[in-house]
Every structure is written in C-alpha cells, then in structure tokens.
Tab-separated table of C-alpha atoms in Angstrom:
chain	number	residue	atom	x	y	z
A	1350	ILE	CA	-149.243	34.398	-25.939
A	1351	GLY	CA	-146.572	31.623	-26.606
A	1352	GLY	CA	-143.603	31.185	-28.341
A	1353	TYR	CA	-139.716	32.148	-27.806
A	1354	ASP	CA	-139.316	33.890	-24.324
A	1355	ASP	CA	-136.878	36.608	-25.327
A	1356	LYS	CA	-139.347	38.958	-26.973
A	1357	GLN	CA	-142.529	37.878	-25.241
A	1358	HIS	CA	-142.575	40.824	-22.930
A	1359	VAL	CA	-142.448	43.194	-25.780
A	1360	LEU	CA	-145.312	41.384	-27.509
A	1361	LEU	CA	-147.282	41.506	-24.319
A	1362	GLU	CA	-146.751	45.229	-23.815
A	1363	LYS	CA	-147.944	45.862	-27.404
A	1364	ILE	CA	-151.197	43.653	-26.709
A	1365	ILE	CA	-152.023	45.513	-23.462
A	1366	GLU	CA	-151.565	48.920	-24.984
A	1367	LYS	CA	-153.726	48.013	-27.900
A	1368	MET	CA	-156.415	46.679	-25.524
A	1369	ILE	CA	-156.437	49.822	-23.456
A	1370	ASN	CA	-156.406	52.171	-26.454
A	1371	PHE	CA	-158.503	50.130	-28.543
A	1372	LYS	CA	-160.421	52.077	-31.444
A	1373	ILE	CA	-163.184	50.341	-33.379
A	1374	ASP	CA	-163.384	50.330	-36.945
A	1375	PRO	CA	-167.119	50.798	-37.768
A	1376	LYS	CA	-166.972	48.662	-41.070
A	1377	ARG	CA	-164.976	45.753	-39.303
A	1378	PHE	CA	-167.545	46.042	-36.402
A	1379	GLU	CA	-170.475	45.357	-38.752
A	1380	ILE	CA	-168.682	42.618	-40.563
A	1381	LEU	CA	-168.235	40.803	-37.193
A	1382	LYS	CA	-171.576	41.568	-35.774
A	1383	GLU	CA	-173.108	40.237	-38.872
A	1384	SER	CA	-171.016	37.079	-38.494
A	1385	TYR	CA	-171.971	36.570	-34.842
A	1386	ILE	CA	-175.745	37.015	-35.707
A	1387	ARG	CA	-175.263	34.393	-38.365
A	1388	ASN	CA	-173.672	31.941	-36.132
A	1389	LEU	CA	-176.362	32.287	-33.632
A	1390	GLU	CA	-179.201	31.973	-36.373
A	1391	ASN	CA	-177.366	28.852	-37.911
A	1392	SER	CA	-177.196	27.109	-34.575
A	1393	GLN	CA	-180.785	26.187	-35.116
A	1394	ALA	CA	-179.570	23.878	-37.993
A	1395	GLU	CA	-176.862	22.130	-35.752
A	1396	GLN	CA	-176.944	18.490	-35.723
A	1397	PRO	CA	-179.475	17.054	-33.093
A	1398	TYR	CA	-176.886	15.779	-30.668
A	1399	GLN	CA	-175.315	19.300	-30.524
A	1400	HIS	CA	-178.792	20.549	-29.363
A	1401	ALA	CA	-179.016	17.874	-26.838
A	1402	VAL	CA	-175.611	18.733	-25.343
A	1403	TYR	CA	-176.707	22.509	-25.424
A	1404	TYR	CA	-180.023	22.099	-23.510
A	1405	LEU	CA	-178.345	19.985	-20.982
A	1406	VAL	CA	-176.097	23.078	-20.077
A	1407	VAL	CA	-179.155	25.272	-20.073
A	1408	LEU	CA	-181.025	23.124	-17.793
A	1409	LEU	CA	-178.148	22.591	-15.307
A	1410	ALA	CA	-176.021	25.572	-15.182
A	1411	GLU	CA	-176.994	28.150	-12.451
A	1412	GLN	CA	-176.615	31.098	-14.852
A	1413	VAL	CA	-176.471	30.764	-18.749
A	1414	TRP	CA	-177.574	33.045	-21.522
A	1415	MET	CA	-179.619	31.140	-24.169
A	1416	LYS	CA	-179.001	31.563	-27.863
A	1417	ASP	CA	-182.341	33.225	-28.720
A	1418	GLU	CA	-181.688	35.716	-25.616
A	1419	LEU	CA	-178.174	36.625	-27.090
A	1420	LEU	CA	-179.824	36.990	-30.677
A	1421	GLU	CA	-182.309	39.380	-29.352
A	1422	ALA	CA	-179.614	41.458	-27.377
A	1423	THR	CA	-177.680	41.979	-30.725
A	1424	LYS	CA	-180.268	44.418	-31.771
A	1425	GLN	CA	-178.819	46.725	-29.098
A	1426	LEU	CA	-175.141	46.255	-30.351
A	1427	THR	CA	-173.615	49.599	-31.866
A	1428	VAL	CA	-170.226	50.863	-32.202
A	1429	GLU	CA	-171.157	53.736	-29.697
A	1430	ARG	CA	-172.323	51.268	-27.016
A	1431	VAL	CA	-169.318	49.128	-27.371
A	1432	GLU	CA	-166.901	52.083	-27.158
A	1433	GLN	CA	-168.865	53.049	-23.952
A	1434	PHE	CA	-168.442	49.649	-22.589
A	1435	ILE	CA	-164.681	49.314	-22.948
A	1436	PRO	CA	-163.561	51.760	-20.214
A	1437	GLN	CA	-166.492	50.316	-17.867
A	1438	PHE	CA	-164.901	46.939	-18.456
A	1439	LEU	CA	-161.319	48.016	-17.708
A	1440	ASN	CA	-162.361	49.834	-14.691
A	1441	LYS	CA	-163.535	46.780	-12.907
A	1442	ILE	CA	-161.415	43.772	-13.693
A	1443	HIS	CA	-159.817	40.802	-11.633
A	1444	MET	CA	-156.402	39.693	-12.882
A	1445	GLU	CA	-154.856	36.131	-12.804
A	1446	CYS	CA	-151.795	34.978	-14.572
A	1447	LEU	CA	-150.572	31.505	-15.528
A	1448	ILE	CA	-146.887	31.764	-16.628
A	1449	HIS	CA	-145.011	28.419	-17.295
A	1450	GLY	CA	-142.126	27.188	-19.575
A	1451	ASN	CA	-138.623	28.735	-20.114
A	1452	MET	CA	-139.150	31.584	-17.293
A	1453	THR	CA	-137.799	31.825	-13.877
A	1454	PHE	CA	-139.959	32.814	-10.776
A	1455	SER	CA	-138.672	36.250	-10.552
A	1456	GLU	CA	-139.419	36.981	-14.315
A	1457	ALA	CA	-142.959	35.514	-13.961
A	1458	LEU	CA	-143.448	37.861	-11.070
A	1459	GLU	CA	-142.068	40.772	-13.108
A	1460	THR	CA	-144.358	39.989	-16.033
A	1461	GLY	CA	-147.436	40.154	-13.601
A	1462	ARG	CA	-146.152	43.469	-12.194
A	1463	LEU	CA	-145.743	44.778	-15.807
A	1464	ILE	CA	-149.472	44.091	-16.510
A	1465	GLU	CA	-150.559	45.730	-13.311
A	1466	SER	CA	-148.595	48.727	-13.696
A	1467	LYS	CA	-149.921	49.285	-17.406
A	1468	LEU	CA	-153.416	48.993	-16.348
A	1469	SER	CA	-153.006	51.079	-13.146
A	1470	SER	CA	-150.987	53.893	-14.866
A	1471	THR	CA	-153.269	54.154	-17.771
A	1472	ILE	CA	-156.701	53.726	-16.411
A	1473	PRO	CA	-157.447	56.536	-13.874
A	1474	GLN	CA	-159.624	54.799	-11.160
A	1475	ILE	CA	-159.895	50.886	-11.046
A	1476	ILE	CA	-162.238	49.501	-8.618
A	1477	PRO	CA	-161.656	45.994	-7.200
A	1478	LEU	CA	-164.263	43.377	-7.856
A	1479	LEU	CA	-166.554	42.690	-4.716
A	1480	PRO	CA	-165.933	39.266	-3.116
A	1481	ARG	CA	-169.492	38.033	-4.430
A	1482	GLN	CA	-168.518	38.912	-7.899
A	1483	LEU	CA	-165.716	36.258	-7.818
A	1484	ILE	CA	-167.814	33.529	-6.671
A	1485	SER	CA	-167.876	30.747	-9.358
A	1486	GLN	CA	-171.072	29.423	-11.050
A	1487	ARG	CA	-172.842	26.496	-9.263
A	1488	GLU	CA	-174.769	23.291	-10.729
A	1489	ILE	CA	-178.366	22.619	-10.209
A	1490	LYS	CA	-178.656	19.488	-8.272
A	1491	LEU	CA	-181.383	17.280	-9.367
A	1492	GLU	CA	-183.998	15.978	-6.956
A	1493	ASP	CA	-183.509	12.643	-5.272
A	1494	GLY	CA	-185.090	9.744	-7.048
A	1495	CYS	CA	-186.573	11.567	-9.919
A	1496	HIS	CA	-186.209	11.182	-13.789
A	1497	PHE	CA	-186.540	14.366	-15.483
A	1498	LEU	CA	-187.530	14.671	-19.189
A	1499	PHE	CA	-186.879	17.747	-21.437
A	1500	GLU	CA	-188.243	17.758	-24.858
A	1501	VAL	CA	-187.608	20.005	-27.812
A	1502	THR	CA	-188.380	19.855	-31.597
A	1503	ASN	CA	-185.984	19.929	-34.493
A	1504	LYS	CA	-187.269	20.891	-37.967
A	1505	TYR	CA	-184.126	20.860	-39.775
A	1506	HIS	CA	-182.984	17.373	-39.616
A	1507	SER	CA	-184.751	13.895	-39.989
A	1508	SER	CA	-182.861	12.341	-37.140
A	1509	SER	CA	-183.814	12.772	-33.572
A	1510	CYS	CA	-181.438	12.613	-30.460
A	1511	THR	CA	-181.641	11.125	-27.101
A	1512	GLN	CA	-179.330	12.035	-24.181
A	1513	VAL	CA	-179.641	10.390	-20.941
A	1514	TYR	CA	-177.580	11.786	-17.986
A	1515	TYR	CA	-176.818	10.362	-14.321
A	1516	GLN	CA	-175.867	13.018	-12.210
A	1517	ILE	CA	-173.147	11.504	-9.810
A	1518	GLY	CA	-172.572	14.586	-7.441
A	1519	MET	CA	-169.526	16.581	-6.528
A	1520	GLU	CA	-166.046	15.779	-7.722
A	1521	SER	CA	-163.693	14.031	-5.486
A	1522	ILE	CA	-160.710	11.839	-5.943
A	1523	GLU	CA	-162.773	8.632	-5.073
A	1524	SER	CA	-165.581	9.563	-7.108
A	1525	ASN	CA	-163.643	10.929	-10.051
A	1526	MET	CA	-161.940	7.566	-10.444
A	1527	LEU	CA	-164.927	5.461	-9.890
A	1528	LEU	CA	-166.941	7.305	-12.602
A	1529	GLU	CA	-163.974	7.536	-14.976
A	1530	LEU	CA	-163.377	3.639	-14.547
A	1531	LEU	CA	-166.958	2.891	-14.977
A	1532	ALA	CA	-167.050	5.013	-18.238
A	1533	GLN	CA	-164.019	3.128	-19.434
A	1534	ILE	CA	-165.715	-0.217	-18.735
A	1535	LEU	CA	-169.012	0.739	-20.432
A	1536	SER	CA	-167.513	2.551	-23.507
A	1537	GLU	CA	-166.992	-0.364	-25.816
A	1538	PRO	CA	-170.062	-2.561	-24.897
A	1539	CYS	CA	-172.156	0.874	-25.244
A	1540	PHE	CA	-170.999	1.330	-28.866
A	1541	THR	CA	-171.043	-2.346	-29.901
A	1542	THR	CA	-174.811	-2.780	-28.495
A	1543	LEU	CA	-176.509	0.330	-29.326
A	1544	ARG	CA	-174.776	1.019	-32.705
A	1545	THR	CA	-173.372	-1.991	-34.165
A	1546	LYS	CA	-175.787	-4.814	-33.043
A	1547	GLU	CA	-179.024	-2.799	-32.518
A	1548	GLN	CA	-178.174	-0.178	-35.008
A	1549	LEU	CA	-179.967	2.715	-33.418
A	1550	GLY	CA	-177.914	5.370	-35.014
A	1551	TYR	CA	-174.643	6.523	-36.450
A	1552	ILE	CA	-173.715	8.593	-33.666
A	1553	VAL	CA	-173.460	6.675	-30.383
A	1554	PHE	CA	-171.364	8.185	-27.346
A	1555	SER	CA	-171.013	7.533	-23.793
A	1556	GLY	CA	-168.643	9.298	-21.094
A	1557	VAL	CA	-168.054	11.422	-18.334
A	1558	ARG	CA	-169.565	15.156	-18.232
A	1559	LYS	CA	-167.740	17.505	-15.637
A	1560	THR	CA	-168.871	20.950	-15.032
A	1561	ASN	CA	-168.988	23.478	-12.089
A	1562	GLY	CA	-167.385	20.817	-9.769
A	1563	THR	CA	-170.043	18.234	-10.406
A	1564	GLN	CA	-170.005	15.303	-12.786
A	1565	GLY	CA	-172.116	12.631	-14.156
A	1566	LEU	CA	-172.361	9.637	-16.915
A	1567	ARG	CA	-174.183	10.423	-20.205
A	1568	ILE	CA	-175.149	8.425	-23.136
A	1569	ILE	CA	-176.022	10.306	-26.415
A	1570	VAL	CA	-177.559	8.505	-29.382
A	1571	GLN	CA	-178.782	10.267	-32.592
A	1572	SER	CA	-181.189	8.184	-34.425
A	1573	ASP	CA	-183.960	7.957	-36.934
A	1574	LYS	CA	-186.016	6.210	-34.194
A	1575	HIS	CA	-188.277	7.880	-31.614
A	1576	PRO	CA	-186.270	9.102	-28.553
A	1577	LYS	CA	-188.394	7.359	-26.090
A	1578	TYR	CA	-187.757	3.970	-27.806
A	1579	VAL	CA	-184.188	4.827	-27.889
A	1580	GLU	CA	-183.952	5.629	-24.330
A	1581	GLN	CA	-185.847	2.282	-23.521
A	1582	ARG	CA	-183.052	0.406	-25.368
A	1583	ILE	CA	-180.279	2.505	-23.358
A	1584	ASN	CA	-182.094	1.557	-20.066
A	1585	ILE	CA	-182.023	-2.090	-21.138
A	1586	PHE	CA	-178.467	-1.974	-21.865
A	1587	LEU	CA	-177.556	-0.288	-18.848
A	1588	SER	CA	-179.347	-2.773	-16.675
A	1589	SER	CA	-177.490	-5.552	-18.502
A	1590	MET	CA	-174.165	-4.316	-17.673
A	1591	LEU	CA	-174.612	-5.090	-14.061
A	1592	GLN	CA	-174.264	-8.593	-14.934
A	1593	TYR	CA	-171.521	-7.961	-17.477
A	1594	ILE	CA	-169.413	-6.073	-14.804
A	1595	SER	CA	-170.071	-9.043	-12.187
A	1596	SER	CA	-168.845	-11.543	-14.695
A	1597	ILE	CA	-165.562	-9.768	-15.920
A	1598	THR	CA	-162.330	-11.525	-14.552
A	1599	GLU	CA	-159.855	-9.945	-12.224
A	1600	GLU	CA	-157.412	-9.780	-15.159
A	1601	GLU	CA	-159.967	-7.899	-17.352
A	1602	PHE	CA	-160.807	-5.483	-14.598
A	1603	ASN	CA	-157.090	-4.712	-14.073
A	1604	ALA	CA	-156.692	-4.199	-17.777
A	1605	HIS	CA	-159.364	-1.442	-17.670
A	1606	LYS	CA	-157.677	0.086	-14.747
A	1607	GLU	CA	-154.298	0.166	-16.602
A	1608	ALA	CA	-155.855	1.312	-19.790
A	1609	LEU	CA	-157.388	4.411	-17.831
A	1610	ALA	CA	-154.049	4.935	-15.889
A	1611	ILE	CA	-152.177	5.133	-19.103
A	1612	ARG	CA	-154.594	7.542	-20.686
A	1613	ARG	CA	-154.407	9.831	-17.558
A	1614	LEU	CA	-150.786	9.869	-17.327
A	1615	GLU	CA	-149.888	10.289	-20.776
A	1616	LYS	CA	-147.527	13.373	-21.119
A	1617	PRO	CA	-148.956	16.351	-23.088
A	1618	LYS	CA	-147.434	16.573	-26.762
A	1619	LYS	CA	-147.856	20.347	-26.672
A	1620	MET	CA	-147.186	23.181	-24.153
A	1621	THR	CA	-150.639	24.406	-24.841
A	1622	THR	CA	-152.150	21.092	-23.774
A	1623	LEU	CA	-150.476	21.541	-20.564
A	1624	SER	CA	-151.308	25.250	-20.257
A	1625	THR	CA	-155.025	24.067	-20.446
A	1626	VAL	CA	-154.645	21.528	-17.859
A	1627	PHE	CA	-152.919	24.083	-15.371
A	1628	TRP	CA	-155.439	26.723	-16.380
A	1629	ASN	CA	-158.423	24.399	-15.751
A	1630	GLU	CA	-157.209	23.868	-12.167
A	1631	ILE	CA	-156.958	27.800	-11.720
A	1632	ALA	CA	-160.410	28.405	-13.275
A	1633	THR	CA	-162.216	25.957	-11.156
A	1634	GLN	CA	-160.061	27.110	-8.196
A	1635	GLN	CA	-158.989	23.580	-7.184
A	1636	TYR	CA	-155.291	24.036	-7.806
A	1637	ASN	CA	-154.575	20.390	-7.960
A	1638	PHE	CA	-151.767	20.646	-10.188
A	1639	ASP	CA	-150.496	16.951	-9.576
A	1640	ARG	CA	-154.078	15.704	-10.106
A	1641	ALA	CA	-153.277	12.863	-12.680
A	1642	ASN	CA	-150.652	11.280	-10.450
A	1643	ILE	CA	-152.733	11.557	-7.274
A	1644	GLU	CA	-155.970	10.172	-8.853
A	1645	VAL	CA	-154.187	7.310	-10.716
A	1646	ALA	CA	-152.519	6.222	-7.356
A	1647	TYR	CA	-156.195	5.948	-6.084
A	1648	LEU	CA	-157.483	4.301	-9.240
A	1649	ARG	CA	-154.914	1.424	-8.671
A	1650	THR	CA	-156.480	0.668	-5.034
A	1651	LEU	CA	-160.020	0.199	-6.785
A	1652	ILE	CA	-161.636	-3.349	-6.631
A	1653	LYS	CA	-164.402	-4.677	-8.584
A	1654	GLU	CA	-166.924	-4.748	-5.593
A	1655	GLN	CA	-166.231	-0.821	-5.390
A	1656	ILE	CA	-167.340	-0.355	-8.962
A	1657	LEU	CA	-170.326	-2.592	-8.824
A	1658	LYS	CA	-171.784	-0.702	-5.673
A	1659	PHE	CA	-171.094	2.546	-7.352
A	1660	TYR	CA	-172.945	1.353	-10.454
A	1661	LYS	CA	-175.948	0.094	-8.478
A	1662	ASP	CA	-176.254	3.230	-6.560
A	1663	MET	CA	-176.309	5.228	-9.629
A	1664	LEU	CA	-179.073	3.161	-11.205
A	1665	GLN	CA	-181.212	2.846	-8.048
A	1666	ASN	CA	-184.482	4.407	-8.653
A	1667	ASP	CA	-185.188	5.903	-5.360
A	1668	ILE	CA	-181.914	7.854	-5.100
A	1669	GLN	CA	-180.862	8.429	-8.751
A	1670	HIS	CA	-180.521	11.782	-10.260
A	1671	LYS	CA	-181.644	11.369	-13.957
A	1672	LEU	CA	-182.274	13.895	-16.598
A	1673	SER	CA	-183.145	13.000	-20.243
A	1674	VAL	CA	-183.190	15.395	-23.189
A	1675	HIS	CA	-185.070	14.268	-26.345
A	1676	VAL	CA	-184.735	16.255	-29.490
A	1677	LEU	CA	-187.452	15.170	-31.639
A	1678	SER	CA	-187.480	15.598	-35.502
A	1679	THR	CA	-190.616	16.955	-36.934
A	1680	ILE	CA	-189.543	16.173	-40.404
A	1681	LYS	CA	-191.702	13.362	-41.886
A	1682	ASP	CA	-189.824	10.427	-43.347
A	1683	SER	CA	-191.794	7.367	-44.316
A	1684	LYS	CA	-189.295	4.875	-43.456
A	1685	SER	CA	-188.270	6.157	-40.066
A	1686	GLU	CA	-191.963	6.980	-39.385
A	1687	ASN	CA	-192.869	3.480	-40.006
A	1688	GLU	CA	-190.037	2.146	-37.843
A	1689	ASN	CA	-191.008	4.540	-35.066
A	1690	ALA	CA	-194.531	3.468	-35.144
A	1691	ILE	CA	-194.187	-0.277	-35.156
A	1692	GLU	CA	-190.848	-1.146	-33.428
A	1693	PRO	CA	-191.051	0.789	-30.117
A	1694	ASN	CA	-194.766	-0.153	-29.624
A	1695	GLU	CA	-193.987	-3.722	-30.131
A	1696	ASN	CA	-191.133	-3.554	-27.479
A	1697	ILE	CA	-193.425	-1.658	-25.088
A	1698	GLN	CA	-196.065	-4.315	-25.547
A	1699	LEU	CA	-193.510	-7.222	-25.125
A	1700	ASP	CA	-191.977	-5.668	-22.034
A	1701	GLU	CA	-194.240	-3.319	-20.009
A	1702	THR	CA	-191.729	-3.270	-17.110
A	1703	ASN	CA	-189.489	-1.184	-19.221
A	1704	THR	CA	-192.146	1.574	-19.542
A	1705	ILE	CA	-190.429	4.804	-18.176
A	1706	GLU	CA	-192.124	7.221	-15.942
A	1707	TYR	CA	-190.923	10.756	-16.410
A	1708	LYS	CA	-191.268	14.236	-14.567
A	1709	LYS	CA	-191.636	16.392	-17.531
A	1710	ILE	CA	-189.945	19.651	-17.701
A	1711	ASP	CA	-192.416	22.285	-19.425
A	1712	ASP	CA	-190.664	25.365	-18.404
A	1713	VAL	CA	-186.915	25.768	-18.085
A	1714	LEU	CA	-186.972	28.699	-15.574
A	1715	SER	CA	-189.587	27.001	-13.285
A	1716	PHE	CA	-187.858	23.840	-13.212
A	1717	LYS	CA	-184.328	25.548	-12.187
A	1718	ILE	CA	-185.816	27.610	-9.340
A	1719	SER	CA	-187.535	24.304	-7.930
A	1720	GLN	CA	-184.166	22.662	-7.802
A	1721	CYS	CA	-181.344	23.053	-5.193
A	1722	LEU	CA	-177.714	24.030	-6.032
A	1723	TYR	CA	-174.649	22.188	-5.330
A	1724	PRO	CA	-172.033	23.745	-3.068
A	1725	LEU	CA	-168.820	24.923	-4.392
A	1726	LEU	CA	-165.930	22.511	-4.114
A	1727	LYS	CA	-163.202	23.465	-1.537
A	1728	PRO	CA	-159.641	24.026	-3.045
A	1729	PHE	CA	-157.353	21.262	-3.061
A	1730	SER	CA	-154.573	23.078	-1.745
A	1731	ASP	CA	-154.289	25.812	0.890
A	1732	ILE	CA	-154.535	28.674	-1.775
A	1733	PRO	CA	-157.339	30.771	-0.603
A	1734	ARG	CA	-160.586	30.966	-2.638
A	1735	LYS	CA	-160.901	34.105	-4.736
A	1736	GLY	CA	-162.728	36.880	-2.993
A	1737	VAL	CA	-161.307	36.054	0.368
A	1738	HIS	CA	-158.564	38.564	-0.221
A	1739	SER	CA	-159.484	41.601	-2.377
A	1740	SER	CA	-157.811	42.013	-5.625
A	1741	LYS	CA	-155.366	44.805	-6.302
A	1742	LEU	CA	-156.901	45.276	-9.719
C-alpha cells in the first residue's frame, strides 16, 4: 500500500481483515476464472520473441509450471476448492515487511506487530514454515563447452525468432559490472548491424538477463528468415566485436563506463520504483541496499583489457555455456520462404567455418535433470538467510 501515512494503518487493518474473512462471490469467480483461462489460451498467439523469452525461463528455472500445465489444472478450479484452500494457505505463511518513506523505525515495527497480531488472533493455529520451504529457487547450470538448442514451432505468426543466451555464472560485484559494461558496448553496434544494415528483423534486442542469482548475455532477433541463418549472423557479429572492442580508444571506453554509471546512479523518480529496488534485494536474500554506489565504484576501476578477456572467455568454445531458442514459424509465406531457401544456404556454402554444431534438446525434463544447479548466492550483509531462524508466523 502507498499514499499518505496518517491513515495507512487503517487501510492496512481493513485489507488484512478482508483477506482473513474473504468470501467468494460465485459469479465473480467464474468471470475471473474464464479471464484467466482465456489469457492462458491466448498466450499461444503471443509474438515469437515472447515465446523465446518464455521457453528460456522454462529451460533454466529449477521449478516452473508451464502454461499448458496451468491450463489443465484450471479444470479442477471450483469455488468450493478455493474456499477450502484459503485457511490452509493462511495457516502456513512466512511474513516479510518492507516499510519506507515517512515513517519512523518504531512506527514500522508497530506496523509489523499489527499484521502479526491480526493473523495470530484470528487464525487458530499457525504452523511455521520449515527451513527447506524458505529456500529460494536455483538456476540450471549449463554444461561446460556445450551449445544447446531448443526448437519450437509457432503457427500463429509468419515471423520466427532466434534467442542466443550466453550464461556467465553467478552474480558478483565484478561479474555484474563486466557484463553490464559489455552489454553497454555491444548494444548500439548490435542494433545497427543486425537491424539497420542486415535488416534481419524489426525486433532486435541485446542485454543482460539476471535470474535466481545468475546472469548472462542474450540477443533476440525476430525475423522472417530461418532462425539457423539468423543465429549464424549473430555469431559473425559477436566475433567481429572482438576487433571492435580492441580498437576503441580510451576516451570511448571511458564514455561507455560513464554512460553506464549515470544510468545506474539515476535517482528513482517514484517511490514505487525505489520500493521495487529494495524489495528485489529482500526477495533475492542479498540485502545489498547500496548496490548501485558499490558497483559503480568498482565499474570506474575497470580497464579495457579486463573487458576483452571477459568477452573472449564468454565466446571460447571449450568453456562457454550457450543456449539457443529457435521459434520457427510454420506459416508458409512465399517471400520469406524464398529468402530462407536461398540466402542462408548461400552463406553456409560460402563460409563453412560458420556452420553451428548444436546439442539439441528434445525433452525439457530430460535436459533439466541432466544438468547441475548453481548454488545460492550468500547474502551481501550479515542478515541471516531465511530458514536459519524459524519464522514466528
């Protein structure tokens, strides 16, 4: 909740009371259920790049429910089942609070106690969550030196999509700044080369992906051309950037560092934006609430040779961790079909050294159980990890 602080405690009490004594309106339930089912069904018709992003999450997350699994589960959704679930949910909860703004430390503690007392006095028996139930999700660690490929078809759009993801590893102050600076340097040439010059597609994106304490660099191109051809062009671009980075002047390199520093240190324009920053630190159990200043201070110490070594290691075949997602359109389009049939083959014939060797993923579950998991990051501060001390709620 947000707004003027003088009445916030009143609003908070009413929300908690409503949550504890929640009664389901059957007509409203059916409307919301129908809307939820429709959204799941319509997800099949989303843009190819959205499918590519979704499947990367499915492949790398330790635990995730796929949309077709959720859709199947909606058959079991009834008013009676949800009403039975509400007390079960409230009996086993873990409470965390983020309170900031125009409120003192004692007022914040009092707000936390208010929530705790409301739940404890209303719910007859609250069972604390077990330590293992508070462990965060982990990320799949791609096998060393492997280039995995996951292919999926799309029958709703004539465009296909290629996503190439280089998994870097676990987050740290050093790797965070090296990766973000590399992404800053690659961003403009990537767009200029793949979209403006080669005109591979209207949607071209490059940037950092962070999730579950790990991170990597990804490039997404939605195109009428075949994903394997597009990926070949992406690889050629990435290889050419080694020379580009080597040739930039010290002044240009420092300009990239300063541009990144300014972006990272920009003051949030809204309190909700700052809340999101703080809450992300809590949700990931890192608690580095001065992250921007700490990481920018390290950023300003980086030199070009460090970026070059970092980039070379990322591309090195025998140690790289690479995953490609190809969303292939099954709609026959005469123009794009002709382009796909001629242009990719011509390039492959002209430059056989760029032929890509994949380790294809045929079954998501089999792939995931064959890979290791990254460990969880240790908290930045001395705040104990959730589960070390049992929750009171």
